[in-house]
PDB file of C-alpha atoms in Angstrom:
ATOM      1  CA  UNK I 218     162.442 153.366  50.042  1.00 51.00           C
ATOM      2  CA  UNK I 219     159.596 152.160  47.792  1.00 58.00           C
ATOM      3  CA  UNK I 220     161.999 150.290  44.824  1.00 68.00           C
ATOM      4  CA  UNK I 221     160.372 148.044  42.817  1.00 76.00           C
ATOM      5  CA  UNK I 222     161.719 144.780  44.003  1.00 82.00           C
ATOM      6  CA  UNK I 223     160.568 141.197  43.246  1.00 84.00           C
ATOM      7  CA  UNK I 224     158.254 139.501  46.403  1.00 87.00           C
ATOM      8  CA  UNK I 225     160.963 136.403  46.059  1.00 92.00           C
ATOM      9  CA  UNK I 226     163.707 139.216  47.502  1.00 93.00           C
ATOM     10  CA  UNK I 227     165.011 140.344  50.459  1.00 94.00           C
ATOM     11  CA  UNK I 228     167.254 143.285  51.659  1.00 94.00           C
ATOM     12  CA  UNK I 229     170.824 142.757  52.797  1.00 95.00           C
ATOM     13  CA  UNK I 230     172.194 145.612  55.320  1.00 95.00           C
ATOM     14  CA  UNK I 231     176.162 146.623  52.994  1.00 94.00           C
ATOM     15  CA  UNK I 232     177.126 147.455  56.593  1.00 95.00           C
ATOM     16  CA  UNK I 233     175.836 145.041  59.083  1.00 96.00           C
ATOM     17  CA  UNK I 234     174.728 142.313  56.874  1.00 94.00           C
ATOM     18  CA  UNK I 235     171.539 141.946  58.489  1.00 95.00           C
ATOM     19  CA  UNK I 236     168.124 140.870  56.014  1.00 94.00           C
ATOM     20  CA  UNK I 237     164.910 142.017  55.902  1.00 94.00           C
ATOM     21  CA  UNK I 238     161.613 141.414  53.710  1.00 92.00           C
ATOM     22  CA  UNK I 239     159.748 145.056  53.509  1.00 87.00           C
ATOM     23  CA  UNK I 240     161.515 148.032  52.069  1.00 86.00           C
ATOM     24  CA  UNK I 241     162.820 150.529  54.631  1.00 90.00           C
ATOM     25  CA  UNK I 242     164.565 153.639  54.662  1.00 92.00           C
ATOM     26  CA  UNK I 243     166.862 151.806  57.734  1.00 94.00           C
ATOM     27  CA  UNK I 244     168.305 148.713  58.426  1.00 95.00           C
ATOM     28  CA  UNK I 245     166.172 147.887  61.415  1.00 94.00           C
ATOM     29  CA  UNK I 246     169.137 145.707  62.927  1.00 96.00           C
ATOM     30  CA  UNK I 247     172.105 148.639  62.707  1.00 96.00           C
ATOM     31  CA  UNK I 248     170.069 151.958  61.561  1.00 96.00           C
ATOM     32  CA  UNK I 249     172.211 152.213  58.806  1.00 95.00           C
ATOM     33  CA  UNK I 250     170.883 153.778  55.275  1.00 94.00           C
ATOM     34  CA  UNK I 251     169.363 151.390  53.112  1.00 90.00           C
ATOM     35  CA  UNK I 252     169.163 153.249  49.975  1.00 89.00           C
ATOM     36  CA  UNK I 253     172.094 151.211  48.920  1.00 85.00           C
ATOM     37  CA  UNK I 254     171.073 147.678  50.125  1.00 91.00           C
ATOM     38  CA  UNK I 255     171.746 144.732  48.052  1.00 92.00           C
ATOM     39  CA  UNK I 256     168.492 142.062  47.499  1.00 93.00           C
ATOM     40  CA  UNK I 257     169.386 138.579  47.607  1.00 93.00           C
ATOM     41  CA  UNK I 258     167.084 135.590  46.535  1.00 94.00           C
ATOM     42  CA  UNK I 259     164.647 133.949  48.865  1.00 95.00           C
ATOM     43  CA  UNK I 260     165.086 130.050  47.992  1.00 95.00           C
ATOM     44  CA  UNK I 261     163.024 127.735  50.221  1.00 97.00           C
ATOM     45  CA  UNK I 262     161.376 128.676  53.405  1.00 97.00           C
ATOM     46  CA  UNK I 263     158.741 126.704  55.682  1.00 98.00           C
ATOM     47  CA  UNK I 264     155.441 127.871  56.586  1.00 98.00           C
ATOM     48  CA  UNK I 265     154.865 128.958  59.678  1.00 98.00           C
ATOM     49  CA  UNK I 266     150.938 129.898  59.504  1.00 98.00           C
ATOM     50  CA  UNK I 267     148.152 130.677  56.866  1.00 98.00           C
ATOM     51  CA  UNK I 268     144.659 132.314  56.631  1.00 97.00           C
ATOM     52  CA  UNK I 269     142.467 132.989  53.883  1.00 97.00           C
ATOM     53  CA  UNK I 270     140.999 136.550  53.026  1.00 96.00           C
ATOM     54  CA  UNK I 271     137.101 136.075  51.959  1.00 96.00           C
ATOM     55  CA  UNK I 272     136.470 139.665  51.794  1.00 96.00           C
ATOM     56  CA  UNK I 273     138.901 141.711  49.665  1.00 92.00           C
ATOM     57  CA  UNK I 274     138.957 145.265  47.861  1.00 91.00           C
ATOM     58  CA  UNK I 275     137.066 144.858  44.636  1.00 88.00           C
ATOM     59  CA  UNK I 276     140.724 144.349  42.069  1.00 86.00           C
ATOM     60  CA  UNK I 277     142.404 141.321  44.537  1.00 87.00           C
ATOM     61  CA  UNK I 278     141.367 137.977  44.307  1.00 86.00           C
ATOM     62  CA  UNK I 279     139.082 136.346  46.426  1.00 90.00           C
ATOM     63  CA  UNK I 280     139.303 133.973  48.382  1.00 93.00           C
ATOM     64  CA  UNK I 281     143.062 135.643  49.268  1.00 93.00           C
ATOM     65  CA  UNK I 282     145.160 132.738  50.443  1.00 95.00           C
ATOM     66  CA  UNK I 283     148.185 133.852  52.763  1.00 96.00           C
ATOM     67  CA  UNK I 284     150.790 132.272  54.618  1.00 97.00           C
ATOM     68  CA  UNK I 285     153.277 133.403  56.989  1.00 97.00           C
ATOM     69  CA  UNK I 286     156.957 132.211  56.026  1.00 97.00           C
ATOM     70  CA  UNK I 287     160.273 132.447  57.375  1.00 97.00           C
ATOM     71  CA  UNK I 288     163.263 131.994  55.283  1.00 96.00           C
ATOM     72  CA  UNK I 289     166.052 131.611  57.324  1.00 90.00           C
ATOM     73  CA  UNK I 290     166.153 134.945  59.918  1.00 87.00           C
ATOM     74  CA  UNK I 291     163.281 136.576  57.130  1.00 93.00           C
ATOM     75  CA  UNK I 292     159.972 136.174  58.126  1.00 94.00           C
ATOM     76  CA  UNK I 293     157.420 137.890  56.008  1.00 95.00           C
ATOM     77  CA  UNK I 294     153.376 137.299  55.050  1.00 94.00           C
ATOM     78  CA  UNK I 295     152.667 136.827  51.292  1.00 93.00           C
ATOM     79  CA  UNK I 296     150.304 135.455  48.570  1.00 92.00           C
ATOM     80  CA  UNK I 297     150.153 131.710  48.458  1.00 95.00           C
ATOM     81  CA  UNK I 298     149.076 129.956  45.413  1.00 92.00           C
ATOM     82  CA  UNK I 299     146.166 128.172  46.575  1.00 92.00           C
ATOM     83  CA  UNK I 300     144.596 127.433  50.013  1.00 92.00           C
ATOM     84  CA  UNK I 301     146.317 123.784  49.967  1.00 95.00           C
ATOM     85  CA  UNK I 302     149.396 125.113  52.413  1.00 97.00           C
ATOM     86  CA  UNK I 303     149.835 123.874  56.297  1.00 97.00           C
ATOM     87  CA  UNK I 304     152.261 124.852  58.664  1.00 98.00           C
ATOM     88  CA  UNK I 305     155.546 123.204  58.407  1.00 98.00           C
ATOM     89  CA  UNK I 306     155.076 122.831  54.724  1.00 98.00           C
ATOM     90  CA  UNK I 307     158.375 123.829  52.560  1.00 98.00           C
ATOM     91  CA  UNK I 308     157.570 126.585  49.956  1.00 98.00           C
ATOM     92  CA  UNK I 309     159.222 128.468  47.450  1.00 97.00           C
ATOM     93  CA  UNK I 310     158.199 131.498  45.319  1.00 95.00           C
ATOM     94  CA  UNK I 311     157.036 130.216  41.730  1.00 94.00           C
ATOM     95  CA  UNK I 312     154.865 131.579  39.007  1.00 90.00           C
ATOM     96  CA  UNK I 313     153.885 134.882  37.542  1.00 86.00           C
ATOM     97  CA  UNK I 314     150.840 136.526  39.283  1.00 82.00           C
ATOM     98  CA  UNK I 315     149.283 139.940  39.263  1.00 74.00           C
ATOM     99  CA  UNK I 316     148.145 140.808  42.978  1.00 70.00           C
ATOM    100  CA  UNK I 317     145.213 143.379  41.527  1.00 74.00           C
ATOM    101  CA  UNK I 318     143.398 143.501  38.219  1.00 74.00           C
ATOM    102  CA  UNK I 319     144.697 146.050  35.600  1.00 76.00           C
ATOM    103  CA  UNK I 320     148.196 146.216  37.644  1.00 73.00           C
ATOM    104  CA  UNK I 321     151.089 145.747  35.004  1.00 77.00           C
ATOM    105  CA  UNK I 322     153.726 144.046  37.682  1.00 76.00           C
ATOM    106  CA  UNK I 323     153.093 140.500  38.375  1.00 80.00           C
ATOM    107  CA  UNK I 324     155.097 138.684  41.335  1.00 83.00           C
ATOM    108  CA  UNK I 325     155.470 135.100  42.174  1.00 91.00           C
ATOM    109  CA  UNK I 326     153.163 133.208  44.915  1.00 92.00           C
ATOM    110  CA  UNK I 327     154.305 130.451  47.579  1.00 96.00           C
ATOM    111  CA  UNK I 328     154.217 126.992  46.204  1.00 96.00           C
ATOM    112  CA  UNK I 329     154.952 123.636  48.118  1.00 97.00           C
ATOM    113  CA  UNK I 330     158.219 122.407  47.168  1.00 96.00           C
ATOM    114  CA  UNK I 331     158.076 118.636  46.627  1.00 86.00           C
ATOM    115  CA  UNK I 332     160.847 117.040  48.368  1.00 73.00           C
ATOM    116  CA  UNK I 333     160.044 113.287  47.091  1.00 64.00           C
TER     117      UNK I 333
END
């Protein structure tokens, strides 16, 4: 556990085939070891709740705007890009942001996708 993966990634199981978002030591489908587990790409998911975060530790940006997404069977909370998202909105994972101050890694946030 704890590899440094990109937020748009998720875990594929190499012996059941099952995905997850958050790094485990286990597929939590078969049990199997997921030191070895392949990441795949999350491409467009639609948003399945959000809330904004007024109060946050003093290095994370406030307000805090996050969404709950699911991405086919992944479901996972994360950083949207601004407070403009509503359920059944499509997103994707665009951009290069850094979640505290003075962190080095930056991931991407949730963006609408426009589908005109």
């Amino acid at each position: 556990a704890d590899r440094d993966v990109p937020a748009d990634r998720a875990f594929v199981c190499d012996d059941c085939g099952h995905r997850w978002y958050y790094d485990r030591r286990r597929c939590p489908a078969c049990g199997h070891g997921a030191e070895s587990a392949a990441t795949v790409r999350l491409e467009t998911g639609a948003v399945v709740a959000t809330t904004t975060v007024e109060t946050t530790p003093p290095d994370v940006r406030a307000p805090n705007h996050l969404a709950l997404v699911r991405f086919d069977e992944v479901q996972l909370i994360a950083q949207a890009a601004d407070g403009d998202l509503s359920p059944g909105d499509r997103v994707r994972f665009d951009g290069s942001h850094r979640l505290r101050d003075g962190r080095e890694r930056t991931d991407p946030r949730l963006v609408a996708v426009d589908d005109s």
